[in-house]
CSV table of C-alpha atoms in Angstrom, one decimal:
chain,number,residue,atom,x,y,z
A,277,MET,CA,0.0,0.0,0.0
A,278,ALA,CA,1.5,3.3,-1.1
A,279,THR,CA,2.4,6.0,1.4
A,280,GLU,CA,-0.3,8.7,1.4
A,281,ILE,CA,0.0,12.5,1.8
A,282,GLU,CA,-1.7,13.8,5.0
A,283,PHE,CA,-5.0,15.5,4.3
A,284,SER,CA,-5.3,19.3,4.6
A,285,PHE,CA,-8.5,20.9,3.3
A,286,LYS,CA,-6.9,24.3,2.8
A,287,ALA,CA,-4.1,22.7,0.8
A,288,LEU,CA,-6.5,21.0,-1.7
A,289,THR,CA,-7.3,22.4,-5.1
A,290,ASP,CA,-10.5,24.4,-5.6
A,291,GLY,CA,-11.9,21.5,-7.5
A,292,ALA,CA,-11.2,19.0,-4.8
A,293,ARG,CA,-12.7,21.3,-2.1
A,294,ARG,CA,-15.8,21.9,-4.2
A,295,HIS,CA,-16.1,18.1,-4.8
A,296,ILE,CA,-16.2,17.5,-1.0
A,297,ARG,CA,-18.7,20.3,-0.4
A,298,VAL,CA,-21.1,19.1,-3.2
A,299,PHE,CA,-21.0,15.6,-1.8
A,300,GLN,CA,-21.6,16.8,1.7
A,301,VAL,CA,-24.7,18.7,0.6
A,302,HIS,CA,-25.9,15.8,-1.4
A,303,GLN,CA,-25.4,13.4,1.5
A,304,PHE,CA,-27.2,15.7,3.9
A,305,LEU,CA,-30.2,16.1,1.7
A,306,ASP,CA,-30.5,12.4,0.9
A,307,ARG,CA,-30.2,11.4,4.6
A,308,PHE,CA,-32.5,14.2,5.7
A,309,ALA,CA,-35.2,12.8,3.5
A,310,MET,CA,-34.7,9.4,5.1
A,311,GLY,CA,-34.5,10.8,8.6
A,312,LEU,CA,-37.9,12.3,8.3
A,313,THR,CA,-39.5,8.9,8.3
A,314,VAL,CA,-37.0,7.1,10.6
A,315,ALA,CA,-38.4,8.8,13.7
A,316,VAL,CA,-42.0,7.8,13.0
A,317,VAL,CA,-42.0,4.6,10.9
A,318,ALA,CA,-43.1,2.3,13.7
A,319,LEU,CA,-45.7,4.8,14.9
A,320,ALA,CA,-47.0,5.2,11.4
A,321,LEU,CA,-47.3,1.5,10.9
A,322,THR,CA,-49.1,1.0,14.2
A,323,ASP,CA,-51.4,3.8,13.3
A,324,ARG,CA,-52.2,1.9,10.1
A,325,GLY,CA,-53.3,-1.1,12.2
A,326,MET,CA,-50.1,-3.2,11.9
A,327,ASP,CA,-49.2,-5.3,14.9
A,328,LEU,CA,-45.6,-6.0,16.0
A,329,PHE,CA,-45.4,-9.2,14.1
A,330,GLN,CA,-46.6,-7.5,10.9
A,331,ILE,CA,-44.1,-4.7,11.4
A,332,SER,CA,-41.3,-7.2,11.8
A,333,LEU,CA,-42.4,-8.9,8.6
A,334,LEU,CA,-42.3,-5.6,6.7
A,335,PHE,CA,-38.7,-5.0,7.9
A,336,GLY,CA,-38.0,-8.5,6.9
A,337,VAL,CA,-39.2,-7.8,3.3
A,338,TYR,CA,-36.9,-4.8,3.3
A,339,SER,CA,-33.9,-6.8,4.4
A,340,LEU,CA,-34.5,-9.7,2.0
A,341,THR,CA,-35.0,-7.4,-0.9
A,342,THR,CA,-31.8,-5.4,-0.1
A,343,MET,CA,-29.7,-8.6,0.2
A,344,ALA,CA,-31.1,-10.1,-3.0
A,345,MET,CA,-30.4,-7.0,-5.0
A,346,GLU,CA,-27.2,-5.8,-3.4
A,347,LEU,CA,-24.5,-7.4,-5.6
A,348,PRO,CA,-26.3,-7.2,-9.0
A,349,PHE,CA,-26.8,-3.5,-8.6
A,350,GLY,CA,-23.2,-3.0,-7.4
A,351,GLY,CA,-22.0,-4.5,-10.7
A,352,LEU,CA,-24.5,-2.4,-12.6
A,353,ALA,CA,-23.1,0.8,-11.1
A,354,ASP,CA,-19.6,-0.3,-12.2
A,355,ASN,CA,-20.9,-0.9,-15.8
A,356,ILE,CA,-23.2,2.0,-16.6
A,357,GLY,CA,-22.1,4.6,-14.1
A,358,ARG,CA,-22.8,5.7,-10.5
A,359,LYS,CA,-25.1,8.6,-11.3
A,360,PRO,CA,-27.7,6.8,-13.4
A,361,VAL,CA,-28.0,4.1,-10.8
A,362,PHE,CA,-28.4,6.5,-7.9
A,363,LEU,CA,-31.1,8.4,-9.9
A,364,ALA,CA,-32.9,5.1,-10.2
A,365,ALA,CA,-32.5,4.6,-6.5
A,366,THR,CA,-34.1,8.0,-5.8
A,367,VAL,CA,-37.1,7.1,-8.1
A,368,ALA,CA,-37.5,3.8,-6.2
A,369,SER,CA,-37.6,5.8,-2.9
A,370,LEU,CA,-40.3,8.1,-4.4
A,371,VAL,CA,-42.3,5.0,-5.5
A,372,SER,CA,-42.0,3.6,-1.9
A,373,LEU,CA,-43.2,6.8,-0.3
A,374,THR,CA,-46.1,7.0,-2.7
A,375,LEU,CA,-47.2,3.4,-2.0
A,376,PHE,CA,-46.9,4.0,1.8
A,377,LEU,CA,-49.0,7.2,1.6
A,378,SER,CA,-51.7,5.6,-0.6
A,379,SER,CA,-52.7,2.6,1.5
A,380,SER,CA,-53.0,0.9,4.9
A,381,ASP,CA,-53.2,-2.6,3.3
A,382,PHE,CA,-50.4,-5.0,4.4
A,383,ALA,CA,-49.7,-6.2,0.9
A,384,VAL,CA,-49.3,-2.6,-0.4
A,385,LEU,CA,-47.1,-1.7,2.6
A,386,ALA,CA,-45.0,-4.8,1.9
A,387,LEU,CA,-44.5,-3.6,-1.7
A,388,SER,CA,-43.5,-0.2,-0.3
A,389,PHE,CA,-40.9,-1.8,1.9
A,390,ALA,CA,-39.6,-3.9,-1.0
A,391,PHE,CA,-39.1,-0.7,-2.9
A,392,ILE,CA,-37.2,0.7,0.1
A,393,GLY,CA,-34.9,-2.3,-0.1
A,394,PHE,CA,-34.7,-2.0,-3.9
A,395,GLY,CA,-33.6,1.7,-3.5
A,396,ARG,CA,-31.1,0.8,-0.7
A,397,ALA,CA,-29.5,-1.9,-3.0
A,398,LEU,CA,-29.3,0.6,-5.8
A,399,ARG,CA,-27.7,3.2,-3.5
A,400,SER,CA,-25.0,0.9,-2.2
A,401,GLY,CA,-21.6,1.4,-3.7
A,402,THR,CA,-22.8,4.1,-6.2
A,403,LEU,CA,-22.0,7.7,-5.3
A,404,ASP,CA,-19.6,6.6,-2.5
A,405,ALA,CA,-17.4,5.1,-5.2
A,406,TRP,CA,-17.9,8.1,-7.5
A,407,PHE,CA,-16.8,10.4,-4.6
A,408,VAL,CA,-13.6,8.4,-3.9
A,409,GLU,CA,-12.6,8.1,-7.5
A,410,THR,CA,-13.2,11.7,-8.3
A,411,PHE,CA,-11.4,12.8,-5.1
A,412,LYS,CA,-8.4,10.6,-6.0
A,413,ALA,CA,-8.3,12.2,-9.5
A,414,ALA,CA,-8.5,15.7,-8.0
A,415,ALA,CA,-6.0,15.0,-5.1
A,416,PRO,CA,-3.7,12.2,-6.1
A,417,ASP,CA,-2.0,10.3,-3.2
A,418,VAL,CA,-3.9,12.4,-0.5
A,419,ASP,CA,-5.2,10.4,2.4
A,420,VAL,CA,-9.0,9.9,1.6
A,421,GLN,CA,-10.0,9.1,5.2
A,422,PRO,CA,-10.6,12.7,6.4
A,423,ALA,CA,-12.6,13.4,3.2
A,424,LEU,CA,-14.7,10.4,3.9
A,425,ALA,CA,-15.1,11.6,7.4
A,426,LYS,CA,-16.5,14.9,6.2
A,427,ALA,CA,-19.0,13.1,4.0
A,428,GLN,CA,-20.0,10.8,6.9
A,429,TRP,CA,-20.5,13.8,9.1
A,430,ALA,CA,-22.9,15.4,6.6
A,431,ASN,CA,-24.6,12.0,6.3
A,432,ALA,CA,-25.2,11.7,10.0
A,433,MET,CA,-26.2,15.3,10.4
A,434,GLY,CA,-28.8,14.9,7.7
A,435,LEU,CA,-30.3,11.9,9.5
A,436,ALA,CA,-30.3,13.8,12.8
A,437,CYS,CA,-32.0,16.9,11.5
A,438,GLY,CA,-34.5,14.7,9.6
A,439,ALA,CA,-35.3,12.7,12.7
A,440,ILE,CA,-36.0,15.9,14.7
A,441,SER,CA,-38.1,17.3,11.9
A,442,GLY,CA,-39.9,14.0,11.4
A,443,GLY,CA,-40.8,13.9,15.1
A,444,LEU,CA,-42.0,17.5,15.2
A,445,LEU,CA,-44.1,17.6,12.1
A,446,PRO,CA,-46.9,15.3,13.3
A,447,ASP,CA,-47.3,17.4,16.5
A,448,ALA,CA,-47.2,20.7,14.5
A,449,PHE,CA,-49.3,19.7,11.5
A,450,GLY,CA,-50.9,16.4,12.3
A,451,SER,CA,-54.3,17.9,13.0
A,452,LEU,CA,-54.3,19.4,9.6
A,453,GLY,CA,-53.6,15.9,8.2
A,454,LEU,CA,-56.5,14.5,10.2
A,455,ARG,CA,-58.9,17.1,8.7
A,456,HIS,CA,-57.9,15.8,5.3
A,457,GLY,CA,-58.5,12.2,6.3
A,458,ILE,CA,-54.8,11.1,6.6
A,459,SER,CA,-52.7,9.9,9.5
A,460,ILE,CA,-50.8,12.5,11.5
A,461,TYR,CA,-47.6,10.7,10.6
A,462,ASP,CA,-48.3,11.0,6.9
A,463,VAL,CA,-47.1,14.6,7.2
A,464,SER,CA,-43.6,13.4,7.8
A,465,TYR,CA,-43.8,11.0,4.8
A,466,ALA,CA,-45.1,13.8,2.6
A,467,ALA,CA,-42.2,16.0,3.7
A,468,SER,CA,-39.8,13.2,2.9
A,469,PHE,CA,-41.3,12.9,-0.6
A,470,ALA,CA,-40.8,16.6,-1.2
A,471,VAL,CA,-37.1,16.5,-0.1
A,472,MET,CA,-36.5,13.4,-2.1
A,473,VAL,CA,-37.7,15.2,-5.2
A,474,GLY,CA,-35.1,17.9,-4.3
A,475,VAL,CA,-32.4,15.2,-4.0
A,476,LEU,CA,-33.4,13.9,-7.5
A,477,ILE,CA,-33.0,17.4,-9.0
A,478,PHE,CA,-29.8,18.2,-7.1
A,479,THR,CA,-28.2,14.9,-8.3
A,480,MET,CA,-29.1,15.6,-11.9
A,481,VAL,CA,-27.7,19.2,-11.7
A,482,ALA,CA,-24.7,19.0,-9.3
A,483,ILE,CA,-23.2,15.5,-9.7
A,484,ALA,CA,-20.9,15.4,-12.7
A,485,GLU,CA,-19.9,12.1,-14.1
A,486,ASP,CA,-18.6,11.3,-17.6
A,487,PRO,CA,-21.2,9.2,-19.4
A,488,ARG,CA,-20.4,5.6,-20.0
A,489,PRO,CA,-21.5,3.6,-23.1
A,490,LEU,CA,-25.2,2.6,-22.5
A,491,ASN,CA,-25.6,-1.1,-22.7
A,492,PRO,CA,-29.4,-2.0,-22.8
A,493,GLY,CA,-28.5,-5.5,-21.6
A,494,ALA,CA,-26.5,-4.3,-18.6
A,495,LEU,CA,-29.3,-4.9,-16.1
A,496,ARG,CA,-30.0,-8.4,-17.5
A,497,LEU,CA,-26.3,-9.2,-17.5
A,498,SER,CA,-25.9,-7.9,-13.9
A,499,PHE,CA,-28.4,-10.5,-12.7
A,500,ALA,CA,-27.2,-13.3,-15.0
A,501,ASN,CA,-23.7,-12.6,-13.8
A,502,VAL,CA,-24.5,-12.6,-10.0
A,503,PRO,CA,-22.9,-16.0,-9.4
A,504,SER,CA,-19.7,-14.9,-11.2
A,505,VAL,CA,-19.8,-11.5,-9.4
A,506,ILE,CA,-20.1,-13.2,-6.0
A,507,ALA,CA,-17.3,-15.6,-7.0
A,508,GLU,CA,-15.1,-12.8,-8.3
A,509,ALA,CA,-15.7,-10.6,-5.2
A,510,GLY,CA,-15.3,-13.6,-2.9
A,511,LEU,CA,-12.1,-14.7,-4.7
A,512,LEU,CA,-10.7,-11.2,-4.5
A,513,ALA,CA,-11.4,-11.2,-0.8
A,514,LEU,CA,-9.9,-14.6,-0.4
A,515,LYS,CA,-6.8,-13.7,-2.4
A,516,HIS,CA,-6.4,-10.5,-0.5
A,517,PRO,CA,-6.2,-11.4,3.2
A,518,THR,CA,-6.6,-7.8,4.2
A,519,LEU,CA,-10.1,-7.7,2.6
A,520,SER,CA,-11.0,-11.1,4.2
A,521,LEU,CA,-10.0,-9.9,7.6
A,522,LEU,CA,-11.8,-6.6,7.2
A,523,LEU,CA,-15.1,-8.1,6.0
A,524,ALA,CA,-15.1,-10.7,8.8
A,525,ALA,CA,-14.4,-8.0,11.4
A,526,LEU,CA,-17.2,-5.8,10.0
A,527,ALA,CA,-19.7,-8.7,10.0
A,528,LEU,CA,-18.9,-9.4,13.7
A,529,PHE,CA,-19.2,-5.7,14.4
A,530,LEU,CA,-22.7,-5.6,13.0
A,531,MET,CA,-23.6,-8.8,14.8
A,532,ALA,CA,-22.9,-7.0,18.1
A,533,THR,CA,-24.1,-3.5,17.4
A,534,ASN,CA,-27.2,-3.9,15.2
A,535,PRO,CA,-29.3,-5.4,18.0
A,536,VAL,CA,-28.5,-2.4,20.2
A,537,GLU,CA,-29.5,0.0,17.5
A,538,VAL,CA,-32.8,-1.7,16.9
A,539,ILE,CA,-33.8,-2.8,20.4
A,540,TRP,CA,-32.7,0.2,22.5
A,541,PRO,CA,-36.1,2.1,22.4
A,542,THR,CA,-37.9,-0.9,24.0
A,543,TYR,CA,-35.3,-1.1,26.7
A,544,ALA,CA,-35.3,2.7,27.4
A,545,LYS,CA,-39.1,3.3,27.3
A,546,PRO,CA,-39.9,1.5,30.7
A,547,MET,CA,-37.4,3.9,32.4
A,548,LEU,CA,-39.6,6.9,31.3
A,549,ASP,CA,-42.9,8.4,32.3
A,550,GLU,CA,-45.6,7.2,29.9
A,551,GLY,CA,-46.7,10.8,29.3
A,552,TYR,CA,-43.5,11.8,27.5
A,553,ALA,CA,-41.8,8.5,26.7
A,554,ASN,CA,-42.3,8.6,23.0
A,555,THR,CA,-41.3,12.3,22.7
A,556,PHE,CA,-38.1,11.6,24.7
A,557,ILE,CA,-37.2,8.6,22.5
A,558,GLY,CA,-37.7,10.7,19.4
A,559,ALA,CA,-35.4,13.3,20.8
A,560,LEU,CA,-32.8,10.7,21.8
A,561,THR,CA,-33.0,9.2,18.2
A,562,ALA,CA,-31.9,12.6,16.9
A,563,ILE,CA,-29.2,12.8,19.6
A,564,TYR,CA,-28.0,9.3,18.4
A,565,PHE,CA,-27.5,10.6,14.9
A,566,PHE,CA,-25.8,13.8,16.1
A,567,ALA,CA,-23.5,11.7,18.2
A,568,ILE,CA,-22.6,9.6,15.2
A,569,ALA,CA,-21.9,12.8,13.2
A,570,LEU,CA,-19.6,13.9,16.1
A,571,GLY,CA,-17.9,10.6,16.0
A,572,ALA,CA,-17.3,10.9,12.3
A,573,SER,CA,-15.9,14.3,12.7
A,574,LEU,CA,-13.5,13.1,15.4
A,575,SER,CA,-12.3,10.1,13.5
A,576,PRO,CA,-9.4,11.9,11.7
A,577,HIS,CA,-8.1,13.1,15.1
A,578,ILE,CA,-8.5,9.5,16.5
A,579,SER,CA,-6.7,8.2,13.5
A,580,ARG,CA,-3.8,10.7,14.0
A,581,PHE,CA,-3.6,9.5,17.6
A,582,PHE,CA,-2.9,6.0,16.3
A,583,ARG,CA,-0.5,7.5,13.7
A,584,ARG,CA,-2.9,7.0,10.8
A,585,ARG,CA,-2.8,3.2,11.2
A,586,HIS,CA,-6.4,2.6,10.3
A,587,ALA,CA,-6.6,-1.0,11.4
A,588,VAL,CA,-5.2,-0.2,14.8
A,589,THR,CA,-7.7,2.7,15.0
A,590,LEU,CA,-10.5,0.2,14.2
A,591,ALA,CA,-9.3,-2.2,16.9
A,592,GLY,CA,-9.3,0.6,19.4
A,593,VAL,CA,-12.8,1.7,18.5
A,594,PHE,CA,-14.1,-1.9,18.7
A,595,ALA,CA,-12.6,-2.3,22.2
A,596,CYS,CA,-14.3,0.9,23.3
A,597,LEU,CA,-17.6,-0.2,21.8
A,598,ALA,CA,-17.4,-3.6,23.6
A,599,ALA,CA,-16.9,-1.9,27.0
A,600,LEU,CA,-19.6,0.7,26.3
A,601,GLN,CA,-22.1,-2.0,25.2
A,602,VAL,CA,-21.6,-3.9,28.5
A,603,ALA,CA,-21.9,-0.6,30.4
A,604,LEU,CA,-25.1,0.2,28.5
A,605,ALA,CA,-26.6,-3.2,29.4
A,606,MET,CA,-25.9,-2.5,33.1
A,607,GLN,CA,-27.9,0.8,33.2
A,608,GLY,CA,-31.2,0.9,35.1
A,609,GLY,CA,-31.9,4.6,35.1
A,610,ILE,CA,-32.5,6.9,32.2
A,611,ALA,CA,-29.7,9.4,33.0
A,612,GLY,CA,-27.0,6.7,33.1
A,613,PHE,CA,-28.5,5.1,29.9
A,614,VAL,CA,-28.5,8.4,28.0
A,615,GLY,CA,-24.9,9.2,29.0
A,616,VAL,CA,-23.5,5.8,28.0
A,617,PHE,CA,-25.7,5.6,24.8
A,618,VAL,CA,-24.3,9.0,23.6
A,619,LEU,CA,-20.7,7.7,24.1
A,620,TYR,CA,-21.6,4.5,22.3
A,621,SER,CA,-23.1,6.4,19.4
A,622,ILE,CA,-19.9,8.6,19.1
A,623,ALA,CA,-17.9,5.4,18.9
A,624,LEU,CA,-20.2,4.0,16.2
A,625,GLY,CA,-19.6,7.2,14.2
A,626,ALA,CA,-15.8,6.9,14.6
A,627,SER,CA,-15.8,3.3,13.3
A,628,GLU,CA,-17.0,4.0,9.7
A,629,THR,CA,-14.1,5.8,8.0
A,630,PRO,CA,-11.1,3.7,9.2
A,631,ALA,CA,-12.8,0.6,7.7
A,632,SER,CA,-13.7,2.5,4.5
A,633,SER,CA,-10.2,3.8,4.1
A,634,ILE,CA,-8.7,0.3,4.3
A,635,LEU,CA,-11.2,-1.1,1.8
A,636,HIS,CA,-10.8,1.7,-0.8
A,637,ALA,CA,-7.0,1.3,-0.6
A,638,CYS,CA,-7.2,-2.4,-1.4
A,639,VAL,CA,-9.4,-2.4,-4.6
A,640,GLU,CA,-9.2,-0.9,-8.1
A,641,ASP,CA,-11.8,1.4,-9.5
A,642,ARG,CA,-13.4,-1.2,-11.7
A,643,GLN,CA,-14.1,-3.4,-8.6
A,644,ARG,CA,-14.9,-0.6,-6.1
A,645,SER,CA,-18.7,-0.6,-6.3
A,646,THR,CA,-18.9,-4.4,-6.4
A,647,MET,CA,-16.7,-4.7,-3.3
A,648,LEU,CA,-18.7,-2.0,-1.5
A,649,SER,CA,-21.8,-4.0,-2.2
A,650,LEU,CA,-20.1,-7.2,-0.9
A,651,ARG,CA,-19.2,-5.3,2.2
A,652,SER,CA,-22.8,-4.1,2.7
A,653,LEU,CA,-24.0,-7.7,2.1
A,654,MET,CA,-21.6,-9.1,4.7
A,655,GLN,CA,-22.6,-6.4,7.2
A,656,GLN,CA,-26.4,-7.0,6.6
A,657,LEU,CA,-25.9,-10.8,7.0
A,658,GLY,CA,-24.0,-10.2,10.2
A,659,GLY,CA,-26.6,-7.7,11.5
A,660,ALA,CA,-29.5,-10.1,10.7
A,661,ALA,CA,-27.8,-13.0,12.4
A,662,GLY,CA,-27.1,-10.7,15.4
A,663,LEU,CA,-30.7,-9.6,15.6
A,664,ILE,CA,-32.0,-13.2,15.5
A,665,MET,CA,-29.6,-14.3,18.2
A,666,ALA,CA,-30.2,-11.2,20.4
A,667,GLY,CA,-33.9,-11.5,20.0
A,668,ALA,CA,-33.8,-15.2,21.2
A,669,LEU,CA,-31.5,-14.3,24.1
A,670,ALA,CA,-33.6,-11.3,25.1
A,671,GLU,CA,-36.8,-13.5,25.0
A,672,LEU,CA,-35.2,-16.3,27.0
A,673,TYR,CA,-33.2,-14.2,29.5
A,674,SER,CA,-33.1,-10.4,29.1
A,675,THR,CA,-32.0,-7.6,26.8
A,676,PRO,CA,-28.9,-6.8,29.0
A,677,MET,CA,-27.8,-10.4,28.6
A,678,ALA,CA,-28.3,-10.3,24.8
A,679,TRP,CA,-26.2,-7.1,24.6
A,680,SER,CA,-23.5,-8.4,26.9
A,681,VAL,CA,-23.1,-11.6,24.8
A,682,GLY,CA,-23.0,-9.4,21.7
A,683,ALA,CA,-20.0,-7.5,23.2
A,684,VAL,CA,-18.0,-10.8,22.7
A,685,PHE,CA,-18.4,-10.4,19.0
A,686,LEU,CA,-16.9,-6.9,19.2
A,687,LEU,CA,-13.9,-8.3,21.0
A,688,ALA,CA,-13.5,-10.9,18.2
A,689,ALA,CA,-13.7,-8.1,15.7
A,690,MET,CA,-11.0,-6.2,17.7
A,691,ALA,CA,-8.8,-9.3,17.5
A,692,LEU,CA,-9.2,-9.6,13.8
A,693,SER,CA,-8.4,-5.9,13.4
A,694,LEU,CA,-5.1,-6.3,15.3
A,695,VAL,CA,-4.2,-9.2,13.0
A,696,LEU,CA,-5.1,-7.0,10.0
A,697,ALA,CA,-2.9,-4.2,11.4
A,698,LYS,CA,0.1,-6.6,11.5
A,699,ARG,CA,-0.5,-7.6,7.9
A,700,LEU,CA,-0.8,-4.0,6.7
A,701,ALA,CA,2.4,-3.1,8.6
A,702,ALA,CA,4.2,-6.0,6.9
A,703,GLU,CA,2.9,-5.0,3.5
A,704,ASN,CA,4.1,-1.4,4.0
A,705,GLY,CA,7.5,-2.6,5.0
């Protein structure tokens, strides 16, 4: 791995600085649109008459659709370009929102969640790859990790601001929605639709990518080539021990942390007064995203503390997460829970860019989107396995027990990261 120049925003060319700012705005708007619904999705489904089992089935439809489409669409982005595929993802999101707003029928809602997964699969490995490739062309040999951190910060801030707005809109304008015969939570979904239209327009205008030859059979070939794509990506990972270790560590990381991210509201709510519990959880959801944004912004400083050894940084973050996850499981009062949860969220934010930096340094441009999709697929599989295991443990024993057992997977991820660090040190001489 070649030695990289330390990142300095002021020292970058005007084109490189503009590239970062454009992507930050884009990431903020895209995640703001998503955040508007994140805060109210469970409440909106309950308001439509869905029980908890039906809600879990709907999220299962989303996960299965995403995993089924992940690799084919990663290859499609490599073939026809990142921008066209992202535009298709935005259209899929608009279709999903339209279906959700149009019906309370379970089948229609399942189709809406399938389109969410469809859009998620299209998004994976598209503009992220475009951002890295264009940055590398504008700033050759410059460490990309701080640039990724800036994008991740905008991403998390968009989710945080969207979550706050999504929670406030039903209270502020829900009565207006009721007068027009719609759910109070549909106001947030309508706002998300409007912002997503803005994302579509911004992408068309502000994201510049050289057009690639249009192959009408690219989509068909992407699906037909899924076995070979999986084999190629898997073979690349197997031939490159760095990638194998990184993907395994990230899968273990999601096995441990995904159950915390999903289950925490059910654990925190009994600590709160019923009169304000939902409002408080909505506010804490926004704080969670703000804390992730803070962690992303701190990650370059943490990296410098570890002398820009990204695998060592990752191991340190995983160790902190393991300790914080056990501490979170031990909390019985809301004040202690919030304090530890905020620290936990900051550590989550700090974990993203070291892993991304290692991955991007190991693959060529022609394989970048496919490898990002493989990473996403591995993480989702790890997260799904962790949820199933944690759900069973929480049912048999308790949520704290499930989270504490999950911390063992973080320690395993830390161990793999340390092995990875030794390999990278040997490769760099």
